[in-house]
C-alpha positions as semicolon CSV with decimal commas, in nm:
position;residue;x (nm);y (nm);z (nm)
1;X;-0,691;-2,997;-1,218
2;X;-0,775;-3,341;-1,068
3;X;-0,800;-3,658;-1,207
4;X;-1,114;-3,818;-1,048
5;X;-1,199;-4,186;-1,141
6;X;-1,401;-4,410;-1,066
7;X;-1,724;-4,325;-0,968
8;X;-1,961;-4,536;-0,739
9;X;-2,290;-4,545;-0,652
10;X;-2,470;-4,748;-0,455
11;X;-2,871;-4,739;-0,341
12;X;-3,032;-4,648;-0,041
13;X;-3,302;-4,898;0,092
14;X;-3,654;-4,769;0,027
15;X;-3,782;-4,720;0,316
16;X;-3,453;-4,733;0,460
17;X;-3,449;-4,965;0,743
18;X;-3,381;-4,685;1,038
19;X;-3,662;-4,441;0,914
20;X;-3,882;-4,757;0,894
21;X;-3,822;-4,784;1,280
22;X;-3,965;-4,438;1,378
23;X;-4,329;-4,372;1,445
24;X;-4,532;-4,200;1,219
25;X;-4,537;-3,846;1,307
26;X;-4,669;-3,509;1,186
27;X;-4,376;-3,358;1,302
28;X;-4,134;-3,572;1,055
29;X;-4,095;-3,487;0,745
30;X;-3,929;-3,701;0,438
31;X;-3,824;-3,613;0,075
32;X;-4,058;-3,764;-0,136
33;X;-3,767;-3,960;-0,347
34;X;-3,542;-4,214;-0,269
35;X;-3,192;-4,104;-0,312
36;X;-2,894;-4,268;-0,483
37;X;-2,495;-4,203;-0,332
38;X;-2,259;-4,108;-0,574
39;X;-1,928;-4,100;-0,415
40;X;-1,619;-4,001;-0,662
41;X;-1,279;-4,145;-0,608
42;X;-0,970;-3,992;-0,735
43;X;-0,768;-4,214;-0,940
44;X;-0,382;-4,085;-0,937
45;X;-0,233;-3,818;-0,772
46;X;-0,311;-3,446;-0,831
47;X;-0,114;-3,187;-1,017
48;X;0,152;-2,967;-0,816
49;X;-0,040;-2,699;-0,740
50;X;-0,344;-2,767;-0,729
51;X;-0,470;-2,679;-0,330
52;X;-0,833;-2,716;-0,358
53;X;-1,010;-2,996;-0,198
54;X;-1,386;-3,101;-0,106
55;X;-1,680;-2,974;-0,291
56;X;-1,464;-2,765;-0,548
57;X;-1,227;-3,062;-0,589
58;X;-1,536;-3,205;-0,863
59;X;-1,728;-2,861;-0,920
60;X;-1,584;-2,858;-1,250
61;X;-1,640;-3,256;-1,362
62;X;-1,927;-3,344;-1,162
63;X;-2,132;-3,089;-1,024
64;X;-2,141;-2,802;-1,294
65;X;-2,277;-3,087;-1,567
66;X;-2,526;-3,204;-1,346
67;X;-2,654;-2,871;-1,296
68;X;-2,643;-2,781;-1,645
69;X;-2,874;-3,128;-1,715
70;X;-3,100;-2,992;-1,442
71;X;-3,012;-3,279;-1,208
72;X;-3,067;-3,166;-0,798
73;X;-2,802;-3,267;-0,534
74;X;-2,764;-3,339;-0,194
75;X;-2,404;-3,227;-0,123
76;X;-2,227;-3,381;0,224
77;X;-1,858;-3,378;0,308
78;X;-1,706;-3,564;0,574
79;X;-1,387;-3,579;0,714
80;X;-1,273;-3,862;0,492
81;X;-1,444;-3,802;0,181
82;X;-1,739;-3,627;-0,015
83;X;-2,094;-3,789;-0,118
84;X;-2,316;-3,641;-0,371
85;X;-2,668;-3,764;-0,348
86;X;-2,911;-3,788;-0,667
87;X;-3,258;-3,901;-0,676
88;X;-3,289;-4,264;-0,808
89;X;-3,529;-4,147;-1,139
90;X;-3,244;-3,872;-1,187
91;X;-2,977;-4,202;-1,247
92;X;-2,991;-4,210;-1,622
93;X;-2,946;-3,853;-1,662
94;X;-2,654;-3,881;-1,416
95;X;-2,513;-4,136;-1,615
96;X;-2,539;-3,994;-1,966
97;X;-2,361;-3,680;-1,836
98;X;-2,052;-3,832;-1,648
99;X;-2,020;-4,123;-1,843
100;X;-1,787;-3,981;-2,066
101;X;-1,551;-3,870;-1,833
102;X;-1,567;-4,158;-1,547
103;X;-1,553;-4,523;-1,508
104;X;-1,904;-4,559;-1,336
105;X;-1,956;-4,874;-1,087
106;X;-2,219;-4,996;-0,911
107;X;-2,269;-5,136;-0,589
108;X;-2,416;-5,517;-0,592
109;X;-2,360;-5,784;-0,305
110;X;-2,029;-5,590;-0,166
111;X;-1,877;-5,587;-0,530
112;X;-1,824;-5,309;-0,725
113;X;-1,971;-5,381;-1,100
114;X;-1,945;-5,155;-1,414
115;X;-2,205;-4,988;-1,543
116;X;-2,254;-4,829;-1,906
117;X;-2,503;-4,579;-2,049
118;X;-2,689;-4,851;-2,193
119;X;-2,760;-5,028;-1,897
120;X;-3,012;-4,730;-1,814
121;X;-3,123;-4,605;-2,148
122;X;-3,450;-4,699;-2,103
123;X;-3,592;-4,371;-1,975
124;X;-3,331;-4,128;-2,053
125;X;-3,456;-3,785;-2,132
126;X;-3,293;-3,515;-2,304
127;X;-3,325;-3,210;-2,041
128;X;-3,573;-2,942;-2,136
129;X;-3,371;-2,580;-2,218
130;X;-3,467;-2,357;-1,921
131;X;-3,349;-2,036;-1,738
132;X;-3,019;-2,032;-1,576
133;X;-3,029;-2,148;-1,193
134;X;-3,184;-1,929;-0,976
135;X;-2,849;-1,763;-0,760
136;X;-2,975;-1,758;-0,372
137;X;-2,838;-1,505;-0,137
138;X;-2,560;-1,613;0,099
139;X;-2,517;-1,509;0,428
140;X;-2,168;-1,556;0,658
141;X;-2,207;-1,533;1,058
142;X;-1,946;-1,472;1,247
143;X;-1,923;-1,790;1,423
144;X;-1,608;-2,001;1,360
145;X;-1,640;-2,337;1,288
146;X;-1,395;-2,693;1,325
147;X;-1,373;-2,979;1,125
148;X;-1,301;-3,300;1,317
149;X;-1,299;-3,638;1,316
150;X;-1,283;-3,928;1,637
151;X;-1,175;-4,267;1,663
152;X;-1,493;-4,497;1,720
153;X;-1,325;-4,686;2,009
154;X;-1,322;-4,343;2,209
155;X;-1,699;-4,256;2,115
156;X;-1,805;-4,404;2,437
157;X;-1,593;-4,152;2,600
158;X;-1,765;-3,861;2,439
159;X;-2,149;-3,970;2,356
160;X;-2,292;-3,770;2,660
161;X;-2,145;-3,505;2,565
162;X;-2,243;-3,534;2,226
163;X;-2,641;-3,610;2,322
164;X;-2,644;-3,274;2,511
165;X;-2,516;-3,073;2,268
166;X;-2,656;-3,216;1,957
167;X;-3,013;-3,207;2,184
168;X;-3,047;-3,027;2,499
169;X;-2,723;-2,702;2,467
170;X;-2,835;-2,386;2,364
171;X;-2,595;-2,100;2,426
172;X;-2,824;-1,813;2,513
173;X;-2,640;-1,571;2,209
174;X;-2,707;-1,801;1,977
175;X;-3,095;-1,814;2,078
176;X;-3,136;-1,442;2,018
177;X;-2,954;-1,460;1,685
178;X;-3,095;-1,743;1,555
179;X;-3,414;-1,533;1,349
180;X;-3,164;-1,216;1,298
181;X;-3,121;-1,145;0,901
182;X;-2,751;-1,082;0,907
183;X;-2,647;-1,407;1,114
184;X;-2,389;-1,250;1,340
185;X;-2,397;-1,617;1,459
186;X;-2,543;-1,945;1,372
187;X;-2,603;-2,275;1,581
188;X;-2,481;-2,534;1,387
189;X;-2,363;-2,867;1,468
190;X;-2,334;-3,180;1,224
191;X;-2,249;-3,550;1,326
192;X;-2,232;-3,826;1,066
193;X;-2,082;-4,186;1,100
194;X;-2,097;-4,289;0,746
195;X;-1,915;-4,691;0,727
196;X;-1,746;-4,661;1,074
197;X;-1,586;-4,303;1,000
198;X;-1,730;-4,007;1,184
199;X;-1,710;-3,659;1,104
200;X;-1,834;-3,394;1,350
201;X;-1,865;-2,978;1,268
202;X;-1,851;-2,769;1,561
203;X;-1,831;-2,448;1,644
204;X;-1,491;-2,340;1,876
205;X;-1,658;-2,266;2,192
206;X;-1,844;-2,570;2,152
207;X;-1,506;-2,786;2,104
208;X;-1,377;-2,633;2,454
209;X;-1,638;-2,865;2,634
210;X;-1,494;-3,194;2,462
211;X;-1,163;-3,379;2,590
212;X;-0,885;-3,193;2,378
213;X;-0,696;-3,589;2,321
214;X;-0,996;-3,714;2,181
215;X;-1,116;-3,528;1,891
216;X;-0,881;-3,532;1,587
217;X;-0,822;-3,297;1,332
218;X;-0,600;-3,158;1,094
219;X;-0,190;-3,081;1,223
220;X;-0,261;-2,749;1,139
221;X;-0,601;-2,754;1,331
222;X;-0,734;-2,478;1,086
223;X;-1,081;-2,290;1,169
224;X;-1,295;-2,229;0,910
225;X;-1,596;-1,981;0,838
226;X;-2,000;-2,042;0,699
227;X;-2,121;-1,953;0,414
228;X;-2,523;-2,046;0,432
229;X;-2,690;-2,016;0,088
230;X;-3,096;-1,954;0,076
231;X;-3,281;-1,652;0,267
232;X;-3,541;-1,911;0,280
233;X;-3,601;-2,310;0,260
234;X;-3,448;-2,495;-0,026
235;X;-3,670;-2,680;-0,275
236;X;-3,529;-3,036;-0,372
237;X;-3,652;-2,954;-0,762
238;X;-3,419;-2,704;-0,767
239;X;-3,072;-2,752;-0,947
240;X;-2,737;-2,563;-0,952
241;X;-2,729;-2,430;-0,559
242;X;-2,422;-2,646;-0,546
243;X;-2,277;-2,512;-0,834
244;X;-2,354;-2,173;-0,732
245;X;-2,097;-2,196;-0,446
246;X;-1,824;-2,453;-0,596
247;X;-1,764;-2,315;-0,960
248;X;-1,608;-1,963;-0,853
249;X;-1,430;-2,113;-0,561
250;X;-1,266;-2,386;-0,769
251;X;-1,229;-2,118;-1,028
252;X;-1,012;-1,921;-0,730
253;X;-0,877;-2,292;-0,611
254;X;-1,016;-2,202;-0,249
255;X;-1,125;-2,542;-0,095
256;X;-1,496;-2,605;0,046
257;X;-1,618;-2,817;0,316
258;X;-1,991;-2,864;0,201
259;X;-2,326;-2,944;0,415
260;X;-2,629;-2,942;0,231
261;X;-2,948;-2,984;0,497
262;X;-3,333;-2,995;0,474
263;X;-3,387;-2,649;0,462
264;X;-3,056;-2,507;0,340
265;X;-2,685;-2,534;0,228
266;X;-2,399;-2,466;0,362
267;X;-1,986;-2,435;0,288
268;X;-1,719;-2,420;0,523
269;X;-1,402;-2,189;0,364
270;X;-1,100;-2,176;0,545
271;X;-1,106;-1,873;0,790
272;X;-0,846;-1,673;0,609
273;X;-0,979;-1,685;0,316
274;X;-1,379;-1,571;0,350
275;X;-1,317;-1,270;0,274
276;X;-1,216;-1,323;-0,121
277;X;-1,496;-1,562;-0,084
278;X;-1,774;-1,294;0,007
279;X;-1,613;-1,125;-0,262
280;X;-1,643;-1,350;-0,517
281;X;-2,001;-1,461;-0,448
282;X;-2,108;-1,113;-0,447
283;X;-1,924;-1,066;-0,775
284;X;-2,129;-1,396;-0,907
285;X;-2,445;-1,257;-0,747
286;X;-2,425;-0,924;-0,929
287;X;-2,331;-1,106;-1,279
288;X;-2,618;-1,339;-1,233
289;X;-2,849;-1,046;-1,212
């Protein structure tokens, strides 16, 4: 139900320049492939009534044919926008699938410049037929979650704040859950400053320690709920976890906030709403069986 052109991607330095400034260190660990950003822009306005927005806004035109061409993601959402991040010697498969449907730039020198299938032919492969994508159990805590944004000229205002409790502030309850099976809560907190615009997740207790005038949200100032997929580490060969969350919600039109991390993924839904999600997973889960 949306109209989403163009697409742009642009590469990531290899090493990029900020890993390259930390120490070697057997307690760091890095993907062994350099990732590309594919960010897709919606060209025109959407349908009347059509409601859903982040990850399941593209399930359908971006993210289901990537997983059906066996191509592994790296979903983030921001405030702003949403990023989808393929590994570079995945490119020509990403661009034989979505050609067809988008205008596909790339990044050179500040300037966006068109790019065709034929441009990366030269090592195209056909995927291989395999099994359908593994479905990974999902798990909801109880913790309730806010999306927000801040202005960079207040950062100042807020960065020891932020240091402690991205660092140092561990709420004793969420210690004592944190290797429980059924996640009655989760510690989760996610900061990204991606071209000047910053995007925070937080939980609401957390929130109640920042200054209320300085961290912006939505006019409704809507909580949402967590949906972590995996009962163990993700595997970056592995394809369709994306897909596995954003294809029934954008089926139901239910809009996702999506966080995909080292070791797992995870979807923010709209608090009223989590339960039809549960339901629909489960549904998924039991059809996938």
């Amino acid at each position: 139900c949306v109209r989403l052109c163009p697409a742009l991607w642009s590469r990531l330095p290899q090493p990029p320049s900020s890993l390259a400034e930390l120490p070697p260190s057997e307690f760091l660990q890095v993907a062994d492939s350099t990732w590309l950003v594919l960010s897709v822009v919606s060209n025109g306005r959407e349908p009347p009534g059509c409601q859903a927005t982040g990850v399941t806004k593209i399930a359908r035109s971006v993210i289901a044919p990537l997983a059906e061409h066996h191509v592994s993601v790296l979903m983030l959402s921001t405030y702003q926008t949403d990023f989808i991040l393929v590994r570079e010697r995945d490119l020509p498969v990403v661009i034989h699938t979505l050609a067809g449907e988008f205008d596909i730039y790339k990044e050179e020198g500040g300037e966006c410049v068109p790019v065709t299938s034929d441009d990366v032919s030269n090592g195209f492969l056909k995927p291989k037929p395999s099994a359908s994508p593994m479905l990974h159990p999902v798990q909801s805590p109880q913790t309730r979650f806010c999306v927000l944004t801040v202005a960079p000229d207040t950062l100042p205002a807020i960065a020891t704040m932020l240091i402690d409790v991205l660092f140092y502030s561990h709420s004793p309850p969420w210690d004592a859950a944190a290797g429980s099976q059924d996640l009655d809560s989760i510690t989760f907190f996610s900061f990204s400053l991606i071209e000047g615009y910053i995007s925070i997740v937080m939980d609401a207790e957390t929130q109640k320690r920042f200054p209320s005038d300085l961290l912006l949200t939505s006019s409704t100032g809507e909580l949402w709920r967590m949906v972590r997929i995996g009962g163990q580490p993700l595997g970056f060969d592995e394809c369709g976890i994306v897909a596995q969350i954003a294809e029934p919600l954008a089926a139901a039109d239910i809009s996702a906030y999506y966080i995909s991390t080292f070791n797992f993924d995870h979807a923010l839904v709209p608090e009223e709403g989590i339960t039809e999600v549960i339901q629909l997973l489960q549904q998924r889960q039991e059809s996938g069986r």
